Structures are given as C-alpha cells and as structure tokens.
mmCIF file of C-alpha atoms in Angstrom:
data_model
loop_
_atom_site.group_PDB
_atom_site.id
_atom_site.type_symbol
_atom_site.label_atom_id
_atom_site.label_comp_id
_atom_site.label_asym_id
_atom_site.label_seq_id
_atom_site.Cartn_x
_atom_site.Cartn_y
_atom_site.Cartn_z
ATOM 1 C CA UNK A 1 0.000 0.000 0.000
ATOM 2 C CA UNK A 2 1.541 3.221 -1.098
ATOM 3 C CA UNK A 3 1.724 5.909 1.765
ATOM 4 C CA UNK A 4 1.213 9.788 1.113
ATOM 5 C CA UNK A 5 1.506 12.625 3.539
ATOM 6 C CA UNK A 6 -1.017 15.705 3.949
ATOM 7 C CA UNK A 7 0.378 18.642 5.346
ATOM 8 C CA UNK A 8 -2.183 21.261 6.629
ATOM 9 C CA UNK A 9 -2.522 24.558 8.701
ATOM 10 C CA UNK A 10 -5.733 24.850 10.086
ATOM 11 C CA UNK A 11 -6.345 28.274 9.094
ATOM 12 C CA UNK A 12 -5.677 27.723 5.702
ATOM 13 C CA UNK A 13 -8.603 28.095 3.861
ATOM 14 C CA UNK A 14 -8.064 25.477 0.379
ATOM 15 C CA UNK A 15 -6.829 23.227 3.755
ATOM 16 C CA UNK A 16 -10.631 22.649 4.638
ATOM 17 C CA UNK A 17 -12.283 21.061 0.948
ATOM 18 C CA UNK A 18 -9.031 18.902 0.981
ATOM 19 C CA UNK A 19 -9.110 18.192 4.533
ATOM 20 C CA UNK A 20 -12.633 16.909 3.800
ATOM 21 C CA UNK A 21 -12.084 15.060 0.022
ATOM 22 C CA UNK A 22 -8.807 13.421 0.545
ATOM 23 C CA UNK A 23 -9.520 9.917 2.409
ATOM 24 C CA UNK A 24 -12.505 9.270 0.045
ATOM 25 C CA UNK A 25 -9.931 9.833 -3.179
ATOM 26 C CA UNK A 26 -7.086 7.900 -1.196
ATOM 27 C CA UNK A 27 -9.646 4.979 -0.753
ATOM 28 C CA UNK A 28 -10.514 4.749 -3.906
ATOM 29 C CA UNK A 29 -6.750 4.234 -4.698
ATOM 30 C CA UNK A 30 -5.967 1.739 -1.887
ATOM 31 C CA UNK A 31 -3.554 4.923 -0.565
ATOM 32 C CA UNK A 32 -2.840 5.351 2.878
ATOM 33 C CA UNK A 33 -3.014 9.208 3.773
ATOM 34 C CA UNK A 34 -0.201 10.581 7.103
ATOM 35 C CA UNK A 35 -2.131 13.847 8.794
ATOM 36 C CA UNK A 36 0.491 16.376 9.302
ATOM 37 C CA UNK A 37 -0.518 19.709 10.977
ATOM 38 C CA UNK A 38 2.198 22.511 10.965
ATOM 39 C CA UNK A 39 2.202 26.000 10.950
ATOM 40 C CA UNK A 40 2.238 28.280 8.209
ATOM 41 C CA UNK A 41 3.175 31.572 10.473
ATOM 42 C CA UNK A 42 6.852 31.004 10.681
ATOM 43 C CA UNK A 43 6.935 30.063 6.913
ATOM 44 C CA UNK A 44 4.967 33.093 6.009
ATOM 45 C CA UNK A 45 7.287 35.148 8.084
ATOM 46 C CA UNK A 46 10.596 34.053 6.269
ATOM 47 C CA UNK A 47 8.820 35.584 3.029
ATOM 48 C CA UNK A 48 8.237 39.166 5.506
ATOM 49 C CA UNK A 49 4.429 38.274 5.942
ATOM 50 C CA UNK A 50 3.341 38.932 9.370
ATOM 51 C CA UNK A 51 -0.315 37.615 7.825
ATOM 52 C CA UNK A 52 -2.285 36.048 5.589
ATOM 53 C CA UNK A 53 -1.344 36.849 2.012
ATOM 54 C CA UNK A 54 -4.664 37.240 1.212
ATOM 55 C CA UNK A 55 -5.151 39.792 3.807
ATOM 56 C CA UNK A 56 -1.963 41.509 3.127
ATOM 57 C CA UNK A 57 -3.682 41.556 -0.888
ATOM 58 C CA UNK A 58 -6.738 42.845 -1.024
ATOM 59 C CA UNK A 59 -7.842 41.814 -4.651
ATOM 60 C CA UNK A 60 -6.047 38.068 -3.686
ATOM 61 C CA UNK A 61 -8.072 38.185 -0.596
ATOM 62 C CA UNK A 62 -11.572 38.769 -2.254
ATOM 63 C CA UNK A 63 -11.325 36.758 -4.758
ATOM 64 C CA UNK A 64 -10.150 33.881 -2.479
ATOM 65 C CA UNK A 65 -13.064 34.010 -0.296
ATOM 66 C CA UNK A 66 -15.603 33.471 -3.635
ATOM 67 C CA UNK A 67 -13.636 30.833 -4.689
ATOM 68 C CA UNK A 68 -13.911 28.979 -1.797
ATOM 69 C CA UNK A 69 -17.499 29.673 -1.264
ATOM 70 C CA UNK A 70 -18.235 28.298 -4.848
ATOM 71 C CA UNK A 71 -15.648 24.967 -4.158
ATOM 72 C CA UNK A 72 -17.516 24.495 -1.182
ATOM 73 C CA UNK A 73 -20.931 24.629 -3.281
ATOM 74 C CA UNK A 74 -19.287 22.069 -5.975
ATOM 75 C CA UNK A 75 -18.409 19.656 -2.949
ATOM 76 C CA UNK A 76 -22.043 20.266 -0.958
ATOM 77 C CA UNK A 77 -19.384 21.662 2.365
ATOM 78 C CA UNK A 78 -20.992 23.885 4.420
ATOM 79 C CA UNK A 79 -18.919 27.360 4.143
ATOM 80 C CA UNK A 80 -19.514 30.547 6.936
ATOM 81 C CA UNK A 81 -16.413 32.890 6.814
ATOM 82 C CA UNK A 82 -14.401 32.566 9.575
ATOM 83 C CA UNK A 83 -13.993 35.916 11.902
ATOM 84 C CA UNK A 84 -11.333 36.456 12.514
ATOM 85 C CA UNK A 85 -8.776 35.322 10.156
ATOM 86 C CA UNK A 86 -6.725 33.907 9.796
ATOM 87 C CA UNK A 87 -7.334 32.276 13.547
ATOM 88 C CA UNK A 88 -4.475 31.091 16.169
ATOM 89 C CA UNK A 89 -3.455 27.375 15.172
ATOM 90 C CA UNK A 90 -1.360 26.325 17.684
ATOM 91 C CA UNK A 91 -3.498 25.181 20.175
ATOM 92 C CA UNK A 92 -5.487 22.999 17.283
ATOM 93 C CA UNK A 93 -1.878 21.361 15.961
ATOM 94 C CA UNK A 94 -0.897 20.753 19.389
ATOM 95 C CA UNK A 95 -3.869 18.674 20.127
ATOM 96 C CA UNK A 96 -4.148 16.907 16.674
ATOM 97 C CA UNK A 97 -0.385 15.543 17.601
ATOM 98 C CA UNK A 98 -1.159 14.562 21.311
ATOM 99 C CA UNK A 99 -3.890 12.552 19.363
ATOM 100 C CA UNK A 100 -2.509 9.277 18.246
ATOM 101 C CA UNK A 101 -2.472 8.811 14.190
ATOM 102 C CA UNK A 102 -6.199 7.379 14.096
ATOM 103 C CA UNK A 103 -7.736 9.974 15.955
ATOM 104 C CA UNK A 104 -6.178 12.993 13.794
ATOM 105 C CA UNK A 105 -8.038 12.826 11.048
ATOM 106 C CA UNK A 106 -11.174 12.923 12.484
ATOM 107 C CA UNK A 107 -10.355 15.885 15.049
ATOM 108 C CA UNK A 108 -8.954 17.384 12.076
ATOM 109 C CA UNK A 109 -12.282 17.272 9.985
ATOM 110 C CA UNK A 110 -13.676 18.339 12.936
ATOM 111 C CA UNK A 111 -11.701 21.442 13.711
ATOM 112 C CA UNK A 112 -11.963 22.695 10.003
ATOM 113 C CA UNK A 113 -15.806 21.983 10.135
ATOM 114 C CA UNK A 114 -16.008 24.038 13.162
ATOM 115 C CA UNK A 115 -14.152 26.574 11.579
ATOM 116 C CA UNK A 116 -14.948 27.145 7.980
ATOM 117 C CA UNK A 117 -18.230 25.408 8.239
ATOM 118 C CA UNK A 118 -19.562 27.317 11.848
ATOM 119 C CA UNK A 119 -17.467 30.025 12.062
ATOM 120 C CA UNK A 120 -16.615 29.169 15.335
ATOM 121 C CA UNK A 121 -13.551 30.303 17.011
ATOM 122 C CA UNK A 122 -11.215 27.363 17.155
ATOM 123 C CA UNK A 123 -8.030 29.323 18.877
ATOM 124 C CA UNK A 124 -10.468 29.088 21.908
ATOM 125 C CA UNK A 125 -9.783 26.136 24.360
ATOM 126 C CA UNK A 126 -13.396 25.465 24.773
ATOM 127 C CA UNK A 127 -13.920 25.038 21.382
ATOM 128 C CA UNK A 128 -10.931 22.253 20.729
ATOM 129 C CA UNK A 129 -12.665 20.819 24.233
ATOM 130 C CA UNK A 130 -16.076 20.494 22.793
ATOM 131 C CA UNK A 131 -14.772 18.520 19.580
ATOM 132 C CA UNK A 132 -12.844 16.462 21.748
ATOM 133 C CA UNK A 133 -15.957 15.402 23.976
ATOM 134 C CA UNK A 134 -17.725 14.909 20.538
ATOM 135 C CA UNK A 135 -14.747 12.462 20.004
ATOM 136 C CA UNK A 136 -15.796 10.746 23.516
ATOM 137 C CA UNK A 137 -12.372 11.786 25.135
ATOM 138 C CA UNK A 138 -11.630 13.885 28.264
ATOM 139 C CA UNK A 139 -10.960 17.053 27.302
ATOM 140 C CA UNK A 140 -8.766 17.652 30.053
ATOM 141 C CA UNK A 141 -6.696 14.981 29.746
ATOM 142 C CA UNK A 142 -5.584 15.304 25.863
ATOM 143 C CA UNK A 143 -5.423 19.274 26.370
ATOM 144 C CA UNK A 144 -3.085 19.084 29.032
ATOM 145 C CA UNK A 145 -1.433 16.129 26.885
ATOM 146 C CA UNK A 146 -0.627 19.056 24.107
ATOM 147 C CA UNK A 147 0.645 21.368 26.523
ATOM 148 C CA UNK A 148 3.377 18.845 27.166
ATOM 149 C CA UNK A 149 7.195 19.600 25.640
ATOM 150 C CA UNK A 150 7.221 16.303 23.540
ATOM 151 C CA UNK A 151 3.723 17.275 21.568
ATOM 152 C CA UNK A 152 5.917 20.935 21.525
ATOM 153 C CA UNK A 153 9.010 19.727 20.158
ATOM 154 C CA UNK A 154 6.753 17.145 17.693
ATOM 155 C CA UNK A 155 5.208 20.385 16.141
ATOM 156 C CA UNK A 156 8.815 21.862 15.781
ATOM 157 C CA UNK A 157 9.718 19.180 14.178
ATOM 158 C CA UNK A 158 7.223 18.721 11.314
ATOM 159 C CA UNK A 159 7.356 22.158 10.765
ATOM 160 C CA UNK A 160 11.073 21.974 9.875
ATOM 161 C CA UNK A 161 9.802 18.950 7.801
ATOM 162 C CA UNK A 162 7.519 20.996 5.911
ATOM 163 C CA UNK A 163 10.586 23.659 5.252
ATOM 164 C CA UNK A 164 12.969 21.203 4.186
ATOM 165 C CA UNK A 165 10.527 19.494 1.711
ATOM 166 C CA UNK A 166 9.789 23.140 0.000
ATOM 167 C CA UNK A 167 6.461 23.849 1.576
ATOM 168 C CA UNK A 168 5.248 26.908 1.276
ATOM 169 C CA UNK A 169 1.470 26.877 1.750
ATOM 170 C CA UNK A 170 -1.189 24.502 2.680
ATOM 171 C CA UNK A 171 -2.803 21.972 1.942
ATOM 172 C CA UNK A 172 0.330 20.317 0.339
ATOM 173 C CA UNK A 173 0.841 16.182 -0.423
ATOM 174 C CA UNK A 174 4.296 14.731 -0.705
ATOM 175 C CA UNK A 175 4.963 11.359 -1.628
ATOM 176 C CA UNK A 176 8.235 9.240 -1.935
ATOM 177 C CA UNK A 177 11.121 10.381 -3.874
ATOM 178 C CA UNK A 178 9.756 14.448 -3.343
ATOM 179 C CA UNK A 179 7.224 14.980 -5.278
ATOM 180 C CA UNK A 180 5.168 17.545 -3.826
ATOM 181 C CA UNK A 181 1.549 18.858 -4.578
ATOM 182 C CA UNK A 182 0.098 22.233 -3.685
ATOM 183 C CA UNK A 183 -3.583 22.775 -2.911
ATOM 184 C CA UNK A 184 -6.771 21.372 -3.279
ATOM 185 C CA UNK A 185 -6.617 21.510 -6.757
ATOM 186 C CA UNK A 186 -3.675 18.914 -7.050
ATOM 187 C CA UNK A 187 -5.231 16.267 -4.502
ATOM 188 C CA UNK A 188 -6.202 13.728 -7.343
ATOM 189 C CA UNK A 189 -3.168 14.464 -9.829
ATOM 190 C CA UNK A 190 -0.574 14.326 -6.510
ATOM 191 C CA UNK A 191 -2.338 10.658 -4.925
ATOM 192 C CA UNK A 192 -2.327 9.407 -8.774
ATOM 193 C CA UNK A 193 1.342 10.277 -8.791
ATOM 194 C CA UNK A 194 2.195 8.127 -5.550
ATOM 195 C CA UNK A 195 0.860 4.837 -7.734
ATOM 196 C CA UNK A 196 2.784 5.853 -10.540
ATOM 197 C CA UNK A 197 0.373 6.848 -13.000
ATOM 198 C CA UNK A 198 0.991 10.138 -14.724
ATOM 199 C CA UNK A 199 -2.358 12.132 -15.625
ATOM 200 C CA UNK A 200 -3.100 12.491 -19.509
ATOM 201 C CA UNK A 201 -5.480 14.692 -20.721
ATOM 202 C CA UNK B 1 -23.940 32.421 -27.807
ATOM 203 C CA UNK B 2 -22.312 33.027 -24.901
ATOM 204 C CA UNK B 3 -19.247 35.033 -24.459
ATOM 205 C CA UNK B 4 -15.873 34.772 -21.646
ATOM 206 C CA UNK B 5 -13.445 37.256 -21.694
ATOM 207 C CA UNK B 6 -9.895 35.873 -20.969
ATOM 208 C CA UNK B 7 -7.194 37.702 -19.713
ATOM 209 C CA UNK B 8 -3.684 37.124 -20.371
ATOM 210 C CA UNK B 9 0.183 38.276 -19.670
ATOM 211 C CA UNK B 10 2.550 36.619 -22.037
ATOM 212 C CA UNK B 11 5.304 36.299 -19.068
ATOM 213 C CA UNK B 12 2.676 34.395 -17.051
ATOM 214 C CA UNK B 13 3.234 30.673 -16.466
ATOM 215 C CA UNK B 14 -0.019 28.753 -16.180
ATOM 216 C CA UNK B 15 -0.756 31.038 -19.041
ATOM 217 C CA UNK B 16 0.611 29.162 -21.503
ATOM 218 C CA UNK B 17 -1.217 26.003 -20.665
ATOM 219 C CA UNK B 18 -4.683 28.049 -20.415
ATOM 220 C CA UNK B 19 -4.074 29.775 -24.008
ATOM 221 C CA UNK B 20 -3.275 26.314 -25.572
ATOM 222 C CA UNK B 21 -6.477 24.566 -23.815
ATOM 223 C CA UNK B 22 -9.249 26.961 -23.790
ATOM 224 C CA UNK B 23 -10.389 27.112 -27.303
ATOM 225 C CA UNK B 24 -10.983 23.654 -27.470
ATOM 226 C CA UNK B 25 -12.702 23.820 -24.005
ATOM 227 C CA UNK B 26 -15.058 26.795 -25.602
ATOM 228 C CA UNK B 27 -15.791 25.796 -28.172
ATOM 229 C CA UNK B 28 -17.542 22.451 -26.707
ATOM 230 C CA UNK B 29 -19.807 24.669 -25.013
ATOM 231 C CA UNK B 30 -20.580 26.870 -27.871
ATOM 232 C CA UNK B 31 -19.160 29.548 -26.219
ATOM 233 C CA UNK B 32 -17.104 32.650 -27.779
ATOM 234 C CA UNK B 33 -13.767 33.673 -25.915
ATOM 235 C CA UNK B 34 -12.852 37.311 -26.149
ATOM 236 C CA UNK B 35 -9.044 37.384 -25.718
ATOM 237 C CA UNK B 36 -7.832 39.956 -23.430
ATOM 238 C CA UNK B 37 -3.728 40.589 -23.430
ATOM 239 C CA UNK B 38 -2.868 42.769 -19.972
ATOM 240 C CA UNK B 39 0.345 43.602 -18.012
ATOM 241 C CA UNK B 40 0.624 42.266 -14.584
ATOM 242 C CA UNK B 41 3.837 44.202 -14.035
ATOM 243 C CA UNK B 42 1.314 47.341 -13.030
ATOM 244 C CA UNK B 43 -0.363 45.363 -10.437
ATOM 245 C CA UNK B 44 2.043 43.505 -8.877
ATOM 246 C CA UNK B 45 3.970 47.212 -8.728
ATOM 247 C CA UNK B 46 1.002 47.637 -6.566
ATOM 248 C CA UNK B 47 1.110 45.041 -4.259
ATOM 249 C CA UNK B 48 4.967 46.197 -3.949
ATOM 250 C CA UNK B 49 6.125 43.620 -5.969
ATOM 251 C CA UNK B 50 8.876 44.992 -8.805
ATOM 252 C CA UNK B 51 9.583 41.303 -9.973
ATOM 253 C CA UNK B 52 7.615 37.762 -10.273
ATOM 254 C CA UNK B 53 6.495 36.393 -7.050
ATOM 255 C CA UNK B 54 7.824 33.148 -8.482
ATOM 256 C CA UNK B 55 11.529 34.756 -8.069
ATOM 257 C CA UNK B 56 10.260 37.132 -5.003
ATOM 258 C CA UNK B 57 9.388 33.889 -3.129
ATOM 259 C CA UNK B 58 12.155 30.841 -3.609
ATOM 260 C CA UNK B 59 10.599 27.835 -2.425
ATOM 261 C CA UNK B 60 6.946 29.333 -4.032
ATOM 262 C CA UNK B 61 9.155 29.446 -7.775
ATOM 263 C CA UNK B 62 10.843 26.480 -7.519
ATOM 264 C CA UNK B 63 7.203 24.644 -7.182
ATOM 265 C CA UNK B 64 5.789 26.244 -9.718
ATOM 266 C CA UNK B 65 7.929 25.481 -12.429
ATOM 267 C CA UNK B 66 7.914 21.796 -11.456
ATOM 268 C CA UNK B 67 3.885 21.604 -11.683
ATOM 269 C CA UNK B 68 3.858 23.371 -15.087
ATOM 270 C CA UNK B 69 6.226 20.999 -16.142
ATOM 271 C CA UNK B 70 3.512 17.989 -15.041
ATOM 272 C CA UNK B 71 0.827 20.129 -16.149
ATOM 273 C CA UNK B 72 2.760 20.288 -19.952
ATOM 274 C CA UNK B 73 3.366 16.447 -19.772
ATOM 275 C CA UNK B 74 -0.729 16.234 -18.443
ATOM 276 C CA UNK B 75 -1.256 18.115 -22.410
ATOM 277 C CA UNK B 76 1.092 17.136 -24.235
ATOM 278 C CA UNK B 77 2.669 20.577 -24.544
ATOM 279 C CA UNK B 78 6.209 21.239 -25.141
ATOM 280 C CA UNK B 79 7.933 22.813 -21.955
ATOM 281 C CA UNK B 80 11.275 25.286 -21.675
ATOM 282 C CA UNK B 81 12.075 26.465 -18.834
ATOM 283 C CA UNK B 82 12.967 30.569 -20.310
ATOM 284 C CA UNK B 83 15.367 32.334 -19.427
ATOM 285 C CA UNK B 84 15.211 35.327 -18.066
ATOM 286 C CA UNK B 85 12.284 34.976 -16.568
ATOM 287 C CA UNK B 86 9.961 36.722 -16.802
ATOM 288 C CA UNK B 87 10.114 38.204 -20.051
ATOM 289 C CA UNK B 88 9.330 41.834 -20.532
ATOM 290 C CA UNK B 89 5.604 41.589 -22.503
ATOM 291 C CA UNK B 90 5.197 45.301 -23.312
ATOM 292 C CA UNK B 91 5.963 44.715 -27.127
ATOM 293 C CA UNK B 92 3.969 41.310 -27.616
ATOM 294 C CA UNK B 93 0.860 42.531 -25.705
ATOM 295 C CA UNK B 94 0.794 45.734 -27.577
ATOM 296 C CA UNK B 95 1.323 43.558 -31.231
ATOM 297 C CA UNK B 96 -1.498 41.200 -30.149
ATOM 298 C CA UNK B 97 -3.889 44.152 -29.506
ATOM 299 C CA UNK B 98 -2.843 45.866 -33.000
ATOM 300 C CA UNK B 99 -4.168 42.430 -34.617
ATOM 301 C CA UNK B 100 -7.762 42.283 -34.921
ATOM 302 C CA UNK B 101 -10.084 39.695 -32.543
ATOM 303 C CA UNK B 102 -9.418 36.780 -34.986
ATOM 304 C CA UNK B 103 -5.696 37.217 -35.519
ATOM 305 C CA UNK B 104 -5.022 37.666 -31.687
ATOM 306 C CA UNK B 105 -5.271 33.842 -30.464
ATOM 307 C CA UNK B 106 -3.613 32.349 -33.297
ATOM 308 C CA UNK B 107 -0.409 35.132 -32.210
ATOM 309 C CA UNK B 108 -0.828 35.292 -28.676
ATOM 310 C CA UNK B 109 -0.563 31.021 -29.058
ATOM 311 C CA UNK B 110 2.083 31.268 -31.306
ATOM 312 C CA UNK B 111 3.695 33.932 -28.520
ATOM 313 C CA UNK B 112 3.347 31.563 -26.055
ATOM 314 C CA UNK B 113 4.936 28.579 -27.457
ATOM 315 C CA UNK B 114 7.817 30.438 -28.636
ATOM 316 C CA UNK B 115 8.326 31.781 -24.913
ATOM 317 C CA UNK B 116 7.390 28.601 -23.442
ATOM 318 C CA UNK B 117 7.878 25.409 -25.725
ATOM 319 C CA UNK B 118 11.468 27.167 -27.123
ATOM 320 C CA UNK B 119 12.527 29.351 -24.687
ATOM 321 C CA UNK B 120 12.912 32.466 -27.354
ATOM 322 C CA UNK B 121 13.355 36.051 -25.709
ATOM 323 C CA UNK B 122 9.275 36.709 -26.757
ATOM 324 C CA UNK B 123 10.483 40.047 -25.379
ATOM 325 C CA UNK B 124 12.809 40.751 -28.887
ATOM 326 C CA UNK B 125 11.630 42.422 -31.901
ATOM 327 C CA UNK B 126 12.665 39.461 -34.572
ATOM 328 C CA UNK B 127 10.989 36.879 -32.630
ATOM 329 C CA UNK B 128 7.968 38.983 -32.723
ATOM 330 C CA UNK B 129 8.466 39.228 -36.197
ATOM 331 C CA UNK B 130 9.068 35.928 -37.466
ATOM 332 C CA UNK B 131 5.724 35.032 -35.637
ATOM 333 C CA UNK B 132 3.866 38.023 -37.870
ATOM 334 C CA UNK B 133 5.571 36.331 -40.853
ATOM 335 C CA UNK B 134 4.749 32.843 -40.326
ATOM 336 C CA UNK B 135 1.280 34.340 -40.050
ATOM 337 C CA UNK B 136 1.482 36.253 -43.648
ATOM 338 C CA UNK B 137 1.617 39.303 -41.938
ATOM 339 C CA UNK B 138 4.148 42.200 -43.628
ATOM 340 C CA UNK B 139 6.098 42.189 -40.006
ATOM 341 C CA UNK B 140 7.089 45.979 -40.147
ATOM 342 C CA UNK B 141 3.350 47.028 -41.133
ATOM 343 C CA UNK B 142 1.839 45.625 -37.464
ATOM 344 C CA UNK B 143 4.598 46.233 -35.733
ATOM 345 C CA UNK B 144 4.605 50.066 -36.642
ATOM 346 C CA UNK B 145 1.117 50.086 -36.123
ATOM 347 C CA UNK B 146 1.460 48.264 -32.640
ATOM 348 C CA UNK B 147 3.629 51.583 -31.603
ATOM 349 C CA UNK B 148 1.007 53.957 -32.027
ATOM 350 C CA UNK B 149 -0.895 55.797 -29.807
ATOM 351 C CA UNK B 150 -3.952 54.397 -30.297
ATOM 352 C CA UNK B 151 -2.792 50.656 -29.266
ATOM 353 C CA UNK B 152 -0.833 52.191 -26.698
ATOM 354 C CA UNK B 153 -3.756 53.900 -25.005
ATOM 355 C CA UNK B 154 -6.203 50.659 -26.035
ATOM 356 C CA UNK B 155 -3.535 48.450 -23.640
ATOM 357 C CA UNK B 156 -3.753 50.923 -20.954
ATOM 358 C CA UNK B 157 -7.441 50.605 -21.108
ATOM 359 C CA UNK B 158 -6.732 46.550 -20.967
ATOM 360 C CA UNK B 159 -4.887 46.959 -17.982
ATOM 361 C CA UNK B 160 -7.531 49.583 -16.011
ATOM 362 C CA UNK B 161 -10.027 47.444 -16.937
ATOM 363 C CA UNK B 162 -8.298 44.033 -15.650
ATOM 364 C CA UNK B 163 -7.938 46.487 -12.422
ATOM 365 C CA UNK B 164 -11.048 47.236 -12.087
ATOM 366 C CA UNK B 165 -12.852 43.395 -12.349
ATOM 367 C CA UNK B 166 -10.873 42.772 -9.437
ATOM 368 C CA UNK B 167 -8.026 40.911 -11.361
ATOM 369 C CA UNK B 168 -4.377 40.283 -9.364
ATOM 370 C CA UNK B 169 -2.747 37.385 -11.358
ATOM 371 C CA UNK B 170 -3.268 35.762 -14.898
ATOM 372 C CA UNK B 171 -5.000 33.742 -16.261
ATOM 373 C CA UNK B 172 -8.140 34.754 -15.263
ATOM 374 C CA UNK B 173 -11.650 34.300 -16.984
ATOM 375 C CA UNK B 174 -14.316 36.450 -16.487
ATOM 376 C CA UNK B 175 -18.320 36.383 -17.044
ATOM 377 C CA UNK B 176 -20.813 38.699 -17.367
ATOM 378 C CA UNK B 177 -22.546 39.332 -13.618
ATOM 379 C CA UNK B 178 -18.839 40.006 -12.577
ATOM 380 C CA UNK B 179 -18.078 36.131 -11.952
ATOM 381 C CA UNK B 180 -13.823 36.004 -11.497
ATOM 382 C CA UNK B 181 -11.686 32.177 -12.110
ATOM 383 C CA UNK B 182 -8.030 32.403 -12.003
ATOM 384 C CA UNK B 183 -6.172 29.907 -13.349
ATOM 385 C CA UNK B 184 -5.366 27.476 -15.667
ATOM 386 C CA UNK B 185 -7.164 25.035 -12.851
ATOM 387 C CA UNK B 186 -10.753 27.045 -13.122
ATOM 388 C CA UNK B 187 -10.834 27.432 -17.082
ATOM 389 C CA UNK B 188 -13.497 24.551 -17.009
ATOM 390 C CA UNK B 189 -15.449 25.838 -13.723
ATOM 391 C CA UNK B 190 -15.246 29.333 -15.354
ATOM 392 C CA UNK B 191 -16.801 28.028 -18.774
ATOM 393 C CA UNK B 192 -19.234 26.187 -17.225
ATOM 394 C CA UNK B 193 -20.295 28.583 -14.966
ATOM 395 C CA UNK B 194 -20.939 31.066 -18.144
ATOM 396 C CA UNK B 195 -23.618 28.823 -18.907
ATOM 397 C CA UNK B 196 -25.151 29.062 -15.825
ATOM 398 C CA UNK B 197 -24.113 25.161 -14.952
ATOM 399 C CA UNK B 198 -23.010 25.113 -11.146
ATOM 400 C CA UNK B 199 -20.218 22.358 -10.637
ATOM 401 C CA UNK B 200 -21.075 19.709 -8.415
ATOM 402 C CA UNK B 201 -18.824 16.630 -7.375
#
C-alpha cells in the first residue's frame, strides 16, 4: 500500500475542501493518507508576511473568499467565513499531535468543520474541548497532553519537515522520492502520482 | 452564444497552458472567448512587488515550475524552462492588440509557445516578427502600427479594466454578472459557470 503525507494549517482556507475530500480519493486508490498539521506563520514570516497573504492583498483576498465559497458549493461543504482570520493554530496542531495517528483525522475534519463550516472560534480552548468530547475523550486529559514539551518539540519538528521538503502553503501532499503537490486543486493528480500513473489529458 | 473574456500576460506561467487549452474547451460549449492581453507588471507594482512572485518567493518558484512541467506532460505541450524569466511583454501585448479579434489567439498562441515550448526572448523584436511572418503578416506594417498611440492607449485601457474586475494574477476568466476564475485550474469551472451550470462533485 503506497503511503502519502497531507500537510495542513488549520487556518488555511483550500486546507478545509481537501481536509474533507482526501480519504474518500485515497480509498478509492488503496492509498494510505499521514495527517500532518504545521504551521504556516513562521513560513509566512521568512517571506516578511506577518499575515495572511490574502489579507496583506486585497484583490487576492476577495477573490479567495468566492472561490472557496463556490468549491464548497461544488463539494455540498458547508462554508460561513471565519472571523477572525486567519485564527491562532497552535493550540489545534498541538492537540491533533497529542492525538494518536487514528484519531487525527477525524479531530482534524472536525476542527476545520467548526471553523470554515460554523465560524466558530477554534483558537479558543473550549472550542478544541467540545470537539474532543464529541470524540468521547476527556478534554482535560488530551489538552493538558498538548501542553506537554514532547507534543511541543513534535510540532517543531514537522514544521522543519515541511521547510525542508519546499512547503510553502497549505494543503500540500508529498509522496516518496519528493514529489510535492500544492492545494486542493492537485489532490487527485498528486495521490495518482504516488501509484505511478501520470495524468493524460 | 455566450461570451468569456480571458485575460492574459505573455510572461505568465499557467498562461501558456490556459491559451493552448481553452479554445478547445469553448468551443464544446458553444461559447465565444474574447481574448484579453494585460500587463501584470502594473499590479504587482502595486502590491509592492517589482519582480515575479515566483523569483520574489524561492521555495513558491521552484514549485511552480515543477507543476507546469507535469501540467505540460498532463497536455502534451512542449515545456522550456525561459530564461530570463519573466520576459518583458510590453511589445507582444501591444502587437497582439494591434491584430484584430481573430488574428489575436492564433499570435498570442504562437507567442506563447515560442516563450514557453522554445525558450525564445518573446520580449525581442525578430521573434515577434518571425511570428507576424509565419502568419502572412508584412512584419514591419503591425509592428509600426502596434507603436502607435492608439494601441498604446487601447492596452492601458486593458490593464484599467483588468484592475477594475478585481483581477491580481493571470489567467483569469471572467463572465458577465462580474463572476472572477483564475487559473489554468478554473478554465473549465469558469466556462461552465458562463452557462449558468453550477459544478457539483
């Protein structure tokens, strides 16, 4: 079974159709799909962006927002603007690593549902607590879990992943021998490329 | 019949793909494609940007030339990486708008290939040429006329226009009722949408 890893921010906006397509495409290959949240901030602020490009470009940022609102239409995802944005991530990365690797994906879905599909506020500790009750965890426990200096160092770690592999947004798929595949756009042409297959129009 | 308006720079990458694909893509849908040569030098200016974002932003350039280079093998289009990049488009954008509507696609293809399936300086005066001649154009006839004031001012107008529809990068499509798709990735969304037909997965 070929392997592929998905590297998302959570308040990247293109982040939440993937986060939501990509296991039903992977299945349909036989693909196995590695959640990795990391942080876009620090890799924003090596290019002298103290926030989101498409705040820092107006026109970018408009359009943006449309898009996704009409990608979210094509894929029947429930879409309410986020306020603000982009929101605080840390606390949602933190937690998705304290969570071992079968429980990520579905706090992930979760948190970007939340987020981009309720507008809720998902920097706020109560609302990472409520999706982990959902989950049918204690809150408490798996919070105080992420606090801890190994989930810390764990985040460091795949975020200096992400650099070295040339990431330099989200959502983004690598696969073996360094291929890598930016945005929702490239989900089915980047999972085709892990089995070898090379799209043809 | 329905008509798209799409809006070009010759230096832009996913350009080149778009230009090659979208007549084909039109003209299954009965639908008529204006084509609209801009500069995005003048709005990236604006966004403080006095070169490509692809060079601005390392890791950002290096991807993108990779994925056009799957995206060529995905058409079958020839790929050259050109050099320097990007080319200055002042002279090619100014000859496409002295051609008339049915001339222009046939040159600003022709343009494109040269730039990006040869890796010829687009930006010189004899490559623009031999294109006009391998048309059956008299080269020195469009190419004075392409220096006038008239085509001068009619490119402005391009650009205040592109400006004004809320355009930031290229390609973009646009509709009438103000609908906006950048990209070589939204050419079919963006046709389809002209027609009223709403994507849904």
């Amino acid at each position: 079974m070929q392997n592929v890893d998905f590297w998302y921010d959570f308040a990247s906006t293109y982040s939440y159709p993937a986060a939501m397509r990509i296991e039903a495409l992977a299945e349909g290959r036989d693909i196995a799909v590695r959640w990795r949240p990391f942080l876009l901030g620090p890799i924003f602020a090596e290019q002298g962006w103290r926030d989101s490009p498409f705040n820092l470009f107006a026109a970018k940022g408009r359009y943006m927002w449309r898009d996704l609102e009409r990608i979210c239409g094509q894929f029947s995802l429930p879409f309410q603007r986020p306020t603000p944005f982009p929101q605080n991530t840390m606390l949602a990365a933190r937690t998705a690593l304290a969570l071992g690797d079968d429980a990520r994906p579905v706090f992930s879905r979760a948190v970007f549902n939340a987020e981009f599909g309720q507008s809720r506020p998902i920097a706020e500790r109560p609302v990472i607590a409520e999706i982990l009750k959902d989950m049918g965890y204690h809150p408490a426990e798996i919070l105080e879990r992420a606090a801890t200096e190994p989930v810390k160092q764990k985040l460091r770690m795949q975020n200096e992943e992400a650099r070295r592999l040339g990431i330099f947004g989200s959502p983004c798929l690598t696969i073996e021998g360094g291929e890598l595949f930016w945005g929702n756009d490239r989900l089915e042409m980047g999972l085709d490329w892990a089995l070898g297959v090379r799209p043809r129009a």
